[in-house]
Tab-separated table of N, CA and C in Angstrom:
chain	number	residue	atom	x	y	z
W	1	MET	N	0.478	19.756	-26.137
W	1	MET	CA	2.363	19.392	-25.727
W	1	MET	C	1.762	18.867	-24.126
W	2	VAL	N	1.796	19.888	-23.868
W	2	VAL	CA	1.511	19.852	-21.866
W	2	VAL	C	1.061	18.805	-21.613
W	3	LEU	N	-0.029	17.799	-22.654
W	3	LEU	CA	-0.993	17.005	-21.809
W	3	LEU	C	-0.412	15.572	-21.787
W	4	LYS	N	0.582	15.436	-22.745
W	4	LYS	CA	1.507	14.351	-23.236
W	4	LYS	C	2.335	14.629	-22.353
W	5	TYR	N	2.969	15.580	-21.752
W	5	TYR	CA	4.029	15.355	-20.457
W	5	TYR	C	3.353	14.738	-19.386
W	6	LEU	N	1.573	15.850	-19.400
W	6	LEU	CA	1.176	15.298	-17.720
W	6	LEU	C	0.822	13.332	-18.016
W	7	PHE	N	0.037	13.141	-19.222
W	7	PHE	CA	-0.263	11.802	-18.324
W	7	PHE	C	1.083	11.209	-18.579
W	8	ALA	N	2.173	11.198	-19.154
W	8	ALA	CA	3.618	10.597	-18.677
W	8	ALA	C	3.687	10.382	-17.837
W	9	LEU	N	3.641	11.358	-16.899
W	9	LEU	CA	3.728	11.520	-15.457
W	9	LEU	C	2.757	10.425	-14.582
W	10	PHE	N	1.771	10.730	-15.810
W	10	PHE	CA	0.635	9.859	-14.136
W	10	PHE	C	0.455	8.333	-14.669
W	11	LEU	N	-0.367	8.396	-16.301
W	11	LEU	CA	-0.718	7.214	-16.322
W	11	LEU	C	0.034	5.957	-15.773
W	12	PRO	N	1.363	5.904	-16.855
W	12	PRO	CA	2.299	4.428	-16.466
W	12	PRO	C	2.119	4.098	-15.023
W	13	GLY	N	2.618	4.866	-14.589
W	13	GLY	CA	2.370	4.569	-13.027
W	13	GLY	C	1.328	3.712	-12.651
W	14	PHE	N	0.199	4.995	-12.800
W	14	PHE	CA	-1.560	4.090	-12.363
W	14	PHE	C	-1.361	2.837	-13.291
W	15	MET	N	-1.059	2.832	-14.689
W	15	MET	CA	-1.228	1.500	-14.917
W	15	MET	C	-0.706	0.048	-14.230
W	16	VAL	N	0.612	0.214	-13.739
W	16	VAL	CA	1.120	-0.148	-13.160
W	16	VAL	C	0.609	-0.729	-12.163
W	17	VAL	N	0.052	-0.047	-11.567
W	17	VAL	CA	-0.305	-0.347	-9.979
W	17	VAL	C	-1.736	-1.393	-10.137
W	18	PHE	N	-2.852	-0.883	-11.552
W	18	PHE	CA	-3.723	-1.552	-11.909
W	18	PHE	C	-3.762	-3.045	-12.299
W	19	PHE	N	-2.927	-2.767	-13.125
W	19	PHE	CA	-2.103	-4.324	-13.743
W	19	PHE	C	-2.309	-5.473	-12.376
W	20	THR	N	-1.707	-4.729	-11.586
W	20	THR	CA	-0.603	-5.564	-10.417
W	20	THR	C	-2.280	-5.770	-9.407
W	21	ARG	N	-3.202	-5.083	-9.875
W	21	ARG	CA	-4.585	-5.612	-9.044
W	21	ARG	C	-5.564	-6.211	-9.691
W	22	VAL	N	-5.116	-6.356	-10.962
W	22	VAL	CA	-5.941	-7.700	-11.322
W	22	VAL	C	-5.287	-8.809	-11.757
W	23	ALA	N	-3.633	-8.460	-11.773
W	23	ALA	CA	-2.953	-9.812	-12.020
W	23	ALA	C	-2.617	-10.272	-10.559
W	24	TYR	N	-2.611	-9.916	-9.275
W	24	TYR	CA	-1.495	-10.118	-8.991
W	24	TYR	C	-0.512	-10.449	-9.060
W	25	ASN	N	0.365	-9.768	-9.856
W	25	ASN	CA	2.100	-9.804	-9.978
W	25	ASN	C	2.255	-8.653	-10.358
W	26	HIS	N	3.222	-8.215	-9.994
W	26	HIS	CA	4.039	-7.045	-10.125
W	26	HIS	C	4.970	-6.784	-11.037
W	27	ILE	N	5.975	-7.778	-11.020
W	27	ILE	CA	6.248	-8.036	-12.301
W	27	ILE	C	5.649	-8.091	-13.405
W	28	LEU	N	4.925	-8.386	-13.722
W	28	LEU	CA	4.035	-9.043	-14.878
W	28	LEU	C	3.222	-7.517	-15.128
W	29	ALA	N	2.893	-6.933	-14.392
W	29	ALA	CA	2.119	-5.716	-14.791
W	29	ALA	C	3.482	-4.247	-14.638
W	30	LEU	N	4.633	-4.854	-14.581
W	30	LEU	CA	5.616	-3.889	-14.886
W	30	LEU	C	5.771	-4.346	-16.476
W	31	VAL	N	5.673	-5.709	-17.180
W	31	VAL	CA	6.314	-6.196	-18.041
W	31	VAL	C	5.381	-5.203	-19.051
W	32	LEU	N	3.413	-5.505	-18.869
W	32	LEU	CA	2.604	-5.171	-19.712
W	32	LEU	C	2.615	-3.880	-19.949
W	33	THR	N	2.683	-2.883	-18.867
W	33	THR	CA	2.936	-1.461	-19.203
W	33	THR	C	4.203	-0.979	-19.815
W	34	VAL	N	5.216	-1.621	-20.135
W	34	VAL	CA	6.413	-1.693	-20.505
W	34	VAL	C	6.607	-2.182	-22.150
W	35	ALA	N	5.353	-2.986	-22.445
W	35	ALA	CA	5.084	-3.577	-23.917
W	35	ALA	C	3.919	-2.610	-23.808
W	36	LEU	N	3.107	-1.855	-23.405
W	36	LEU	CA	2.335	-1.094	-23.954
W	36	LEU	C	2.921	0.661	-24.532
W	37	ILE	N	4.325	1.042	-23.810
W	37	ILE	CA	4.533	2.008	-23.719
W	37	ILE	C	5.822	1.708	-24.984
W	38	ALA	N	6.479	0.507	-25.460
W	38	ALA	CA	7.161	0.420	-26.463
W	38	ALA	C	6.286	0.239	-27.988
W	39	ALA	N	5.057	-0.020	-27.336
W	39	ALA	CA	3.642	0.389	-28.813
W	39	ALA	C	3.601	1.682	-29.226
W	40	SER	N	3.885	1.689	-28.134
W	40	SER	CA	3.106	4.056	-28.217
W	40	SER	C	4.599	4.317	-28.803
W	41	VAL	N	5.599	4.131	-28.756
W	41	VAL	CA	6.835	4.558	-29.209
W	41	VAL	C	6.656	4.003	-30.559
W	42	TYR	N	6.622	3.447	-30.954
W	42	TYR	CA	6.630	1.971	-32.357
W	42	TYR	C	5.798	2.635	-33.103
W	43	LYS	N	4.574	3.575	-32.739
W	43	LYS	CA	3.577	3.931	-33.785
W	43	LYS	C	3.759	5.221	-33.413
W	44	GLY	N	5.339	5.831	-32.693
W	44	GLY	CA	5.584	7.065	-32.953
W	44	GLY	C	4.666	8.280	-31.988
W	45	TYR	N	3.936	7.942	-31.300
W	45	TYR	CA	3.150	8.817	-29.886
W	45	TYR	C	4.121	9.699	-29.205
W	46	THR	N	5.496	8.926	-28.729
W	46	THR	CA	6.303	9.927	-28.068
W	46	THR	C	7.244	9.675	-29.290
W	47	ASP	N	7.661	11.394	-28.744
W	47	ASP	CA	8.302	12.217	-30.263
W	47	ASP	C	9.712	12.812	-29.375
W	48	SER	N	10.051	12.709	-28.179
W	48	SER	CA	11.288	13.343	-27.602
W	48	SER	C	11.558	12.196	-26.507
W	49	PHE	N	12.977	12.196	-26.272
W	49	PHE	CA	13.777	11.830	-24.939
W	49	PHE	C	13.114	12.093	-24.136
W	50	LEU	N	12.475	13.190	-23.633
W	50	LEU	CA	12.338	14.074	-22.349
W	50	LEU	C	10.920	12.873	-21.759
W	51	LEU	N	10.185	13.092	-23.103
W	51	LEU	CA	8.834	12.379	-22.972
W	51	LEU	C	9.294	10.491	-22.343
W	52	ILE	N	10.039	9.952	-22.828
W	52	ILE	CA	10.741	8.970	-22.730
W	52	ILE	C	10.752	8.770	-20.989
W	53	VAL	N	11.856	9.768	-20.417
W	53	VAL	CA	12.117	9.809	-19.392
W	53	VAL	C	11.297	10.047	-18.336
W	54	VAL	N	10.127	10.703	-18.470
W	54	VAL	CA	8.904	11.125	-17.876
W	54	VAL	C	8.021	9.809	-17.625
W	55	ASP	N	7.918	9.000	-18.950
W	55	ASP	CA	7.524	7.836	-18.748
W	55	ASP	C	8.077	6.800	-17.932
W	56	ALA	N	9.524	6.965	-17.743
W	56	ALA	CA	10.394	6.204	-16.929
W	56	ALA	C	10.301	6.306	-15.697
W	57	PHE	N	10.199	7.875	-14.829
W	57	PHE	CA	10.058	7.984	-13.764
W	57	PHE	C	9.031	7.550	-13.392
W	58	SER	N	8.525	7.089	-14.068
W	58	SER	CA	6.607	7.186	-13.948
W	58	SER	C	6.348	5.836	-13.474
W	59	LEU	N	6.733	4.731	-14.621
W	59	LEU	CA	7.212	3.261	-13.981
W	59	LEU	C	7.688	2.726	-12.749
W	60	THR	N	8.749	3.754	-12.789
W	60	THR	CA	9.905	2.975	-11.388
W	60	THR	C	8.421	4.017	-9.703
W	61	VAL	N	7.841	4.963	-10.361
W	61	VAL	CA	7.145	5.423	-9.192
W	61	VAL	C	6.056	4.067	-8.442
W	62	GLY	N	5.465	3.731	-10.216
W	62	GLY	CA	4.401	3.116	-9.994
W	62	GLY	C	4.683	1.575	-10.006
W	63	PHE	N	5.973	1.426	-9.726
W	63	PHE	CA	6.315	-0.380	-9.871
W	63	PHE	C	7.015	0.170	-8.468
W	64	TYR	N	7.116	0.610	-7.583
W	64	TYR	CA	7.846	1.240	-5.918
W	64	TYR	C	6.210	0.806	-5.459
W	65	PHE	N	5.143	1.877	-5.724
W	65	PHE	CA	3.982	1.469	-5.044
W	65	PHE	C	3.259	-0.087	-4.970
W	66	ALA	N	3.610	-0.068	-6.329
W	66	ALA	CA	2.966	-2.135	-6.794
W	66	ALA	C	3.719	-2.695	-5.559
W	67	ASN	N	4.673	-2.808	-5.250
W	67	ASN	CA	5.504	-3.760	-4.675
W	67	ASN	C	5.083	-3.606	-3.161
W	68	ARG	N	5.273	-2.374	-2.831
W	68	ARG	CA	4.752	-1.830	-1.629
W	68	ARG	C	3.176	-2.377	-1.269
W	69	MET	N	2.889	-2.583	-2.081
W	69	MET	CA	0.859	-2.869	-1.862
W	69	MET	C	0.713	-4.756	-1.706
W	70	MET	N	2.068	-5.030	-2.500
W	70	MET	CA	2.052	-6.819	-2.768
W	70	MET	C	2.793	-6.984	-1.307
W	71	LYS	N	3.454	-6.258	-0.756
W	71	LYS	CA	3.815	-7.119	0.547
W	71	LYS	C	3.318	-6.260	1.515
W	72	ARG	N	2.112	-5.275	1.842
W	72	ARG	CA	1.422	-5.090	2.511
W	72	ARG	C	0.543	-6.438	2.374
W	73	ASN	N	-0.395	-6.992	1.018
W	73	ASN	CA	-1.086	-7.851	1.122
W	73	ASN	C	-0.746	-9.233	1.686
W	74	LYS	N	0.516	-9.656	1.310
W	74	LYS	CA	1.210	-11.007	1.662
W	74	LYS	C	1.144	-10.779	3.397
W	75	LYS	N	1.342	-9.117	4.251
W	75	LYS	CA	1.566	-9.543	5.567
W	75	LYS	C	0.178	-9.640	5.720
W	76	GLN	N	-0.525	-9.443	5.333
W	76	GLN	CA	-2.165	-8.723	5.965
W	76	GLN	C	-2.637	-10.438	6.077
W	77	SER	N	-2.278	-11.382	4.924
W	77	SER	CA	-2.811	-13.029	4.778
W	77	SER	C	-1.882	-13.955	5.993
């Protein structure tokens, strides 16, 4: 159970940053990650409200870092 919360804390944020690097668009990366989390909720892997809150927190932090990364890349170009 602790492993679920640990993964929920780090993986969604990492996925947003990774998809931003692949797609060069942080909005698209956020949408893809939310879709993957929604699919896991639909399948029943997310079984508590606290787990959803931890996922949302990680998404927010990942989106923040992806946004900073995109701004930094635009500034260097």
